[in-house]
mmCIF file of C-alpha atoms in Angstrom:
data_model
loop_
_atom_site.group_PDB
_atom_site.id
_atom_site.type_symbol
_atom_site.label_atom_id
_atom_site.label_comp_id
_atom_site.label_asym_id
_atom_site.label_seq_id
_atom_site.Cartn_x
_atom_site.Cartn_y
_atom_site.Cartn_z
ATOM 1 C CA UNK A 1 253.796 -19.457 70.783
ATOM 2 C CA UNK A 2 250.149 -19.255 69.757
ATOM 3 C CA UNK A 3 250.179 -15.469 69.795
ATOM 4 C CA UNK A 4 246.950 -13.790 70.862
ATOM 5 C CA UNK A 5 244.078 -16.223 71.335
ATOM 6 C CA UNK A 6 240.455 -15.145 71.284
ATOM 7 C CA UNK A 7 237.333 -17.135 72.048
ATOM 8 C CA UNK A 8 234.822 -17.843 70.779
ATOM 9 C CA UNK A 9 235.483 -17.267 67.085
ATOM 10 C CA UNK A 10 231.831 -16.709 66.258
ATOM 11 C CA UNK A 11 228.821 -15.861 68.381
ATOM 12 C CA UNK A 12 225.157 -15.133 67.741
ATOM 13 C CA UNK A 13 223.167 -13.317 70.404
ATOM 14 C CA UNK A 14 219.700 -11.853 70.661
ATOM 15 C CA UNK A 15 219.091 -8.149 71.170
ATOM 16 C CA UNK A 16 219.053 -7.312 74.879
ATOM 17 C CA UNK A 17 221.261 -10.210 75.904
ATOM 18 C CA UNK A 18 224.705 -10.000 77.452
ATOM 19 C CA UNK A 19 227.926 -11.409 75.986
ATOM 20 C CA UNK A 20 231.447 -12.121 77.238
ATOM 21 C CA UNK A 21 234.421 -12.370 74.919
ATOM 22 C CA UNK A 22 237.783 -13.701 76.030
ATOM 23 C CA UNK A 23 241.381 -12.983 75.127
ATOM 24 C CA UNK A 24 244.698 -14.566 76.062
ATOM 25 C CA UNK A 25 247.649 -12.306 75.251
ATOM 26 C CA UNK A 26 250.835 -13.297 73.563
ATOM 27 C CA UNK A 27 253.374 -14.825 75.924
ATOM 28 C CA UNK A 28 255.365 -12.077 77.626
ATOM 29 C CA UNK A 29 252.779 -9.356 76.974
ATOM 30 C CA UNK A 30 251.061 -7.634 79.883
ATOM 31 C CA UNK A 31 248.730 -5.108 78.225
ATOM 32 C CA UNK A 32 245.489 -5.918 76.435
ATOM 33 C CA UNK A 33 243.473 -3.618 74.208
ATOM 34 C CA UNK A 34 240.090 -4.251 72.633
ATOM 35 C CA UNK A 35 238.898 -2.939 69.297
ATOM 36 C CA UNK A 36 235.549 -3.092 67.517
ATOM 37 C CA UNK A 37 235.596 -3.431 63.751
ATOM 38 C CA UNK A 38 232.298 -2.888 61.997
ATOM 39 C CA UNK A 39 231.869 -4.144 58.448
ATOM 40 C CA UNK A 40 233.804 -1.992 55.996
ATOM 41 C CA UNK A 41 235.445 0.083 58.709
ATOM 42 C CA UNK A 42 238.786 0.156 60.431
ATOM 43 C CA UNK A 43 239.131 -1.037 64.026
ATOM 44 C CA UNK A 44 237.906 1.371 66.711
ATOM 45 C CA UNK A 45 239.497 1.464 70.145
ATOM 46 C CA UNK A 46 237.236 0.350 72.999
ATOM 47 C CA UNK A 47 239.585 0.237 76.013
ATOM 48 C CA UNK A 48 242.941 -0.914 77.281
ATOM 49 C CA UNK A 49 243.888 -2.875 80.388
ATOM 50 C CA UNK A 50 247.173 -2.938 82.242
ATOM 51 C CA UNK A 51 247.866 -4.203 85.754
ATOM 52 C CA UNK A 52 244.236 -5.300 85.974
ATOM 53 C CA UNK A 53 242.980 -1.759 85.556
ATOM 54 C CA UNK A 54 241.317 0.081 82.692
ATOM 55 C CA UNK A 55 243.940 2.615 81.580
ATOM 56 C CA UNK A 56 242.275 4.195 78.584
ATOM 57 C CA UNK A 57 238.811 4.169 77.122
ATOM 58 C CA UNK A 58 237.446 5.061 73.732
ATOM 59 C CA UNK A 59 234.083 6.549 72.907
ATOM 60 C CA UNK A 60 231.957 3.553 73.877
ATOM 61 C CA UNK A 61 229.008 3.465 76.294
ATOM 62 C CA UNK A 62 229.146 1.929 79.745
ATOM 63 C CA UNK A 63 227.430 -1.160 78.366
ATOM 64 C CA UNK A 64 230.949 -2.125 77.318
ATOM 65 C CA UNK A 65 233.068 -3.228 80.247
ATOM 66 C CA UNK A 66 236.105 -5.337 80.728
ATOM 67 C CA UNK A 67 238.396 -7.086 83.087
ATOM 68 C CA UNK A 68 241.998 -8.202 83.203
ATOM 69 C CA UNK A 69 243.099 -11.144 85.292
ATOM 70 C CA UNK A 70 246.415 -11.674 87.143
ATOM 71 C CA UNK A 71 247.628 -13.898 84.282
ATOM 72 C CA UNK A 72 247.061 -10.908 81.915
ATOM 73 C CA UNK A 73 244.142 -12.507 80.099
ATOM 74 C CA UNK A 74 241.135 -10.306 79.565
ATOM 75 C CA UNK A 75 237.397 -10.323 79.057
ATOM 76 C CA UNK A 76 235.150 -7.918 77.211
ATOM 77 C CA UNK A 77 231.545 -7.767 78.385
ATOM 78 C CA UNK A 78 228.710 -6.120 76.529
ATOM 79 C CA UNK A 79 225.323 -5.718 78.204
ATOM 80 C CA UNK A 80 221.928 -4.999 76.656
ATOM 81 C CA UNK A 81 223.103 -5.888 73.174
ATOM 82 C CA UNK A 82 221.950 -3.770 70.264
ATOM 83 C CA UNK A 83 221.839 -4.715 66.601
ATOM 84 C CA UNK A 84 224.580 -2.129 66.051
ATOM 85 C CA UNK A 85 226.934 -4.076 68.291
ATOM 86 C CA UNK A 86 227.308 -6.661 65.531
ATOM 87 C CA UNK A 87 230.968 -6.510 64.573
ATOM 88 C CA UNK A 88 234.343 -8.198 64.720
ATOM 89 C CA UNK A 89 235.913 -7.697 68.126
ATOM 90 C CA UNK A 90 239.683 -7.694 68.096
ATOM 91 C CA UNK A 91 242.003 -8.166 71.019
ATOM 92 C CA UNK A 92 245.545 -6.838 70.812
ATOM 93 C CA UNK A 93 248.307 -7.445 73.324
ATOM 94 C CA UNK A 94 251.553 -5.611 73.892
ATOM 95 C CA UNK A 95 254.294 -5.030 76.411
ATOM 96 C CA UNK A 96 253.696 -1.959 78.556
ATOM 97 C CA UNK A 97 256.979 -0.317 77.677
ATOM 98 C CA UNK A 98 256.380 -0.891 73.980
ATOM 99 C CA UNK A 99 252.691 -0.168 73.748
ATOM 100 C CA UNK A 100 252.745 0.371 70.025
ATOM 101 C CA UNK A 101 254.083 -3.091 69.267
ATOM 102 C CA UNK A 102 250.651 -4.652 69.119
ATOM 103 C CA UNK A 103 249.955 -8.285 68.283
ATOM 104 C CA UNK A 104 246.384 -8.840 67.173
ATOM 105 C CA UNK A 105 244.161 -11.863 67.604
ATOM 106 C CA UNK A 106 241.937 -13.237 64.885
ATOM 107 C CA UNK A 107 238.886 -11.727 66.501
ATOM 108 C CA UNK A 108 235.413 -12.790 67.614
ATOM 109 C CA UNK A 109 232.618 -12.257 65.115
ATOM 110 C CA UNK A 110 229.534 -11.174 67.095
ATOM 111 C CA UNK A 111 226.162 -11.132 65.384
ATOM 112 C CA UNK A 112 223.190 -9.640 67.214
ATOM 113 C CA UNK A 113 219.772 -10.629 65.881
ATOM 114 C CA UNK B 1 240.704 15.534 66.921
ATOM 115 C CA UNK B 2 242.704 12.582 65.735
ATOM 116 C CA UNK B 3 241.642 11.206 62.387
ATOM 117 C CA UNK B 4 243.101 8.965 59.715
ATOM 118 C CA UNK B 5 241.776 9.153 56.175
ATOM 119 C CA UNK B 6 242.352 6.562 53.494
ATOM 120 C CA UNK B 7 240.605 7.988 50.450
ATOM 121 C CA UNK B 8 240.651 4.811 48.362
ATOM 122 C CA UNK B 9 238.520 1.918 49.470
ATOM 123 C CA UNK B 10 239.679 -0.215 46.543
ATOM 124 C CA UNK B 11 242.883 -0.110 44.506
ATOM 125 C CA UNK B 12 243.827 -2.407 41.634
ATOM 126 C CA UNK B 13 247.146 -2.614 39.807
ATOM 127 C CA UNK B 14 248.874 -5.110 37.557
ATOM 128 C CA UNK B 15 251.841 -7.159 38.698
ATOM 129 C CA UNK B 16 255.070 -5.212 38.299
ATOM 130 C CA UNK B 17 253.361 -1.824 38.377
ATOM 131 C CA UNK B 18 254.099 0.751 41.063
ATOM 132 C CA UNK B 19 251.556 1.073 43.829
ATOM 133 C CA UNK B 20 250.789 3.890 46.241
ATOM 134 C CA UNK B 21 248.227 3.644 49.030
ATOM 135 C CA UNK B 22 247.288 7.048 50.339
ATOM 136 C CA UNK B 23 246.934 8.011 53.980
ATOM 137 C CA UNK B 24 246.304 11.444 55.454
ATOM 138 C CA UNK B 25 245.998 12.226 59.119
ATOM 139 C CA UNK B 26 245.014 14.984 61.483
ATOM 140 C CA UNK B 27 246.637 15.217 64.885
ATOM 141 C CA UNK B 28 247.520 18.162 67.073
ATOM 142 C CA UNK B 29 250.915 16.887 68.215
ATOM 143 C CA UNK B 30 253.624 14.677 66.738
ATOM 144 C CA UNK B 31 252.042 11.336 65.927
ATOM 145 C CA UNK B 32 253.528 7.956 65.282
ATOM 146 C CA UNK B 33 252.279 6.459 62.045
ATOM 147 C CA UNK B 34 251.888 2.815 61.126
ATOM 148 C CA UNK B 35 250.741 0.622 58.303
ATOM 149 C CA UNK B 36 248.983 -2.620 59.184
ATOM 150 C CA UNK B 37 248.149 -5.339 56.685
ATOM 151 C CA UNK B 38 245.590 -8.107 56.714
ATOM 152 C CA UNK B 39 246.025 -10.903 54.193
ATOM 153 C CA UNK B 40 243.077 -13.117 53.314
ATOM 154 C CA UNK B 41 242.026 -15.249 56.301
ATOM 155 C CA UNK B 42 244.887 -13.950 58.421
ATOM 156 C CA UNK B 43 245.008 -11.620 61.373
ATOM 157 C CA UNK B 44 245.937 -7.979 61.326
ATOM 158 C CA UNK B 45 249.709 -7.528 61.475
ATOM 159 C CA UNK B 46 252.119 -4.626 61.566
ATOM 160 C CA UNK B 47 253.748 -3.891 58.214
ATOM 161 C CA UNK B 48 255.903 -0.923 59.120
ATOM 162 C CA UNK B 49 256.168 2.102 61.387
ATOM 163 C CA UNK B 50 257.550 5.452 60.421
ATOM 164 C CA UNK B 51 260.030 5.761 63.291
ATOM 165 C CA UNK B 52 261.798 2.625 62.089
ATOM 166 C CA UNK B 53 262.341 4.050 58.614
ATOM 167 C CA UNK B 54 262.586 0.503 57.326
ATOM 168 C CA UNK B 55 261.454 -1.254 54.195
ATOM 169 C CA UNK B 56 259.313 -4.331 54.665
ATOM 170 C CA UNK B 57 258.480 -6.598 51.736
ATOM 171 C CA UNK B 58 259.607 -3.801 49.441
ATOM 172 C CA UNK B 59 257.143 -1.294 50.935
ATOM 173 C CA UNK B 60 258.233 2.098 52.203
ATOM 174 C CA UNK B 61 256.337 5.002 53.712
ATOM 175 C CA UNK B 62 257.541 8.520 54.374
ATOM 176 C CA UNK B 63 255.963 10.794 56.910
ATOM 177 C CA UNK B 64 255.259 14.211 55.385
ATOM 178 C CA UNK B 65 254.339 16.502 58.246
ATOM 179 C CA UNK B 66 253.690 19.432 55.936
ATOM 180 C CA UNK B 67 251.067 17.534 53.978
ATOM 181 C CA UNK B 68 250.091 15.380 56.992
ATOM 182 C CA UNK B 69 250.460 12.282 54.870
ATOM 183 C CA UNK B 70 251.987 8.841 55.258
ATOM 184 C CA UNK B 71 251.551 7.182 51.885
ATOM 185 C CA UNK B 72 252.621 3.566 51.418
ATOM 186 C CA UNK B 73 254.599 2.828 48.264
ATOM 187 C CA UNK B 74 256.088 -0.099 46.433
ATOM 188 C CA UNK B 75 257.857 0.218 43.068
ATOM 189 C CA UNK B 76 256.886 -3.198 41.708
ATOM 190 C CA UNK B 77 253.709 -4.802 43.034
ATOM 191 C CA UNK B 78 253.470 -8.575 43.416
ATOM 192 C CA UNK B 79 250.364 -10.775 43.476
ATOM 193 C CA UNK B 80 251.083 -11.712 47.083
ATOM 194 C CA UNK B 81 250.709 -8.052 48.039
ATOM 195 C CA UNK B 82 246.952 -8.353 47.548
ATOM 196 C CA UNK B 83 245.470 -7.599 50.978
ATOM 197 C CA UNK B 84 243.655 -5.025 53.072
ATOM 198 C CA UNK B 85 245.936 -2.229 54.241
ATOM 199 C CA UNK B 86 245.189 0.004 57.211
ATOM 200 C CA UNK B 87 246.936 3.220 58.101
ATOM 201 C CA UNK B 88 246.989 4.021 61.816
ATOM 202 C CA UNK B 89 248.336 6.659 64.143
ATOM 203 C CA UNK B 90 249.189 6.755 67.806
ATOM 204 C CA UNK B 91 249.866 9.710 70.029
ATOM 205 C CA UNK B 92 253.443 9.805 71.331
ATOM 206 C CA UNK B 93 252.369 9.950 74.938
ATOM 207 C CA UNK B 94 249.864 11.130 77.491
ATOM 208 C CA UNK B 95 246.280 9.913 77.459
ATOM 209 C CA UNK B 96 246.589 8.499 73.984
ATOM 210 C CA UNK B 97 249.674 6.416 74.692
ATOM 211 C CA UNK B 98 249.378 3.131 72.915
ATOM 212 C CA UNK B 99 245.937 3.827 71.496
ATOM 213 C CA UNK B 100 245.676 3.406 67.741
ATOM 214 C CA UNK B 101 243.398 5.340 65.425
ATOM 215 C CA UNK B 102 242.763 3.416 62.211
ATOM 216 C CA UNK B 103 241.657 4.492 58.782
ATOM 217 C CA UNK B 104 238.898 2.521 57.076
ATOM 218 C CA UNK B 105 241.376 0.547 54.999
ATOM 219 C CA UNK B 106 242.270 0.118 51.328
ATOM 220 C CA UNK B 107 241.765 -3.235 49.617
ATOM 221 C CA UNK B 108 244.686 -3.729 47.225
ATOM 222 C CA UNK B 109 244.331 -6.221 44.391
ATOM 223 C CA UNK B 110 247.326 -7.051 42.239
ATOM 224 C CA UNK B 111 246.354 -8.697 38.955
ATOM 225 C CA UNK B 112 248.705 -11.156 37.220
#
């Protein structure tokens, strides 16, 4: 079991562009959460998807959107990138009935220039 | 508002010395507390959770509701304990179900 898989591992984008990050959950998990981790900070919750719907959302602007597919994989989209969006984006999967038993991916390092 | 505070950004101890990583929280209800660890070049992983009351790799943490603290302790630190440690809390239910609030982390270095 590969656990949680995220792609790409690194990404460089220009300010104003759009980006899509991808996540495949651990086998058997059906819930995906996304976190943003800025340098020197702890992860911050962006949103959570279950049954292909956004169930919870953190304090992030609408430029951040997501999607969950029938196979439970997920995408995080960020529009109109800002320099401040540069961060490590972490995907975490879990089983709905045990939402606190997160398994984290290695993350996607996004750099906005 | 929910908040997790880890007052020490860096902590260094010698091998065999006791170690305590501090964590304080603010939450209006009864939270669930966790410690996550990230070893060099590895992904974030769960170390322990307070409801399990277990000891993992010699680490223990006791939830003190009076002091709103959840400090992580180990009596004899080992070099392999060197890592970044994050304290996190989750609401027991409702709109915050499953959502984790993380502290900024404490980088522990254990010297030989």
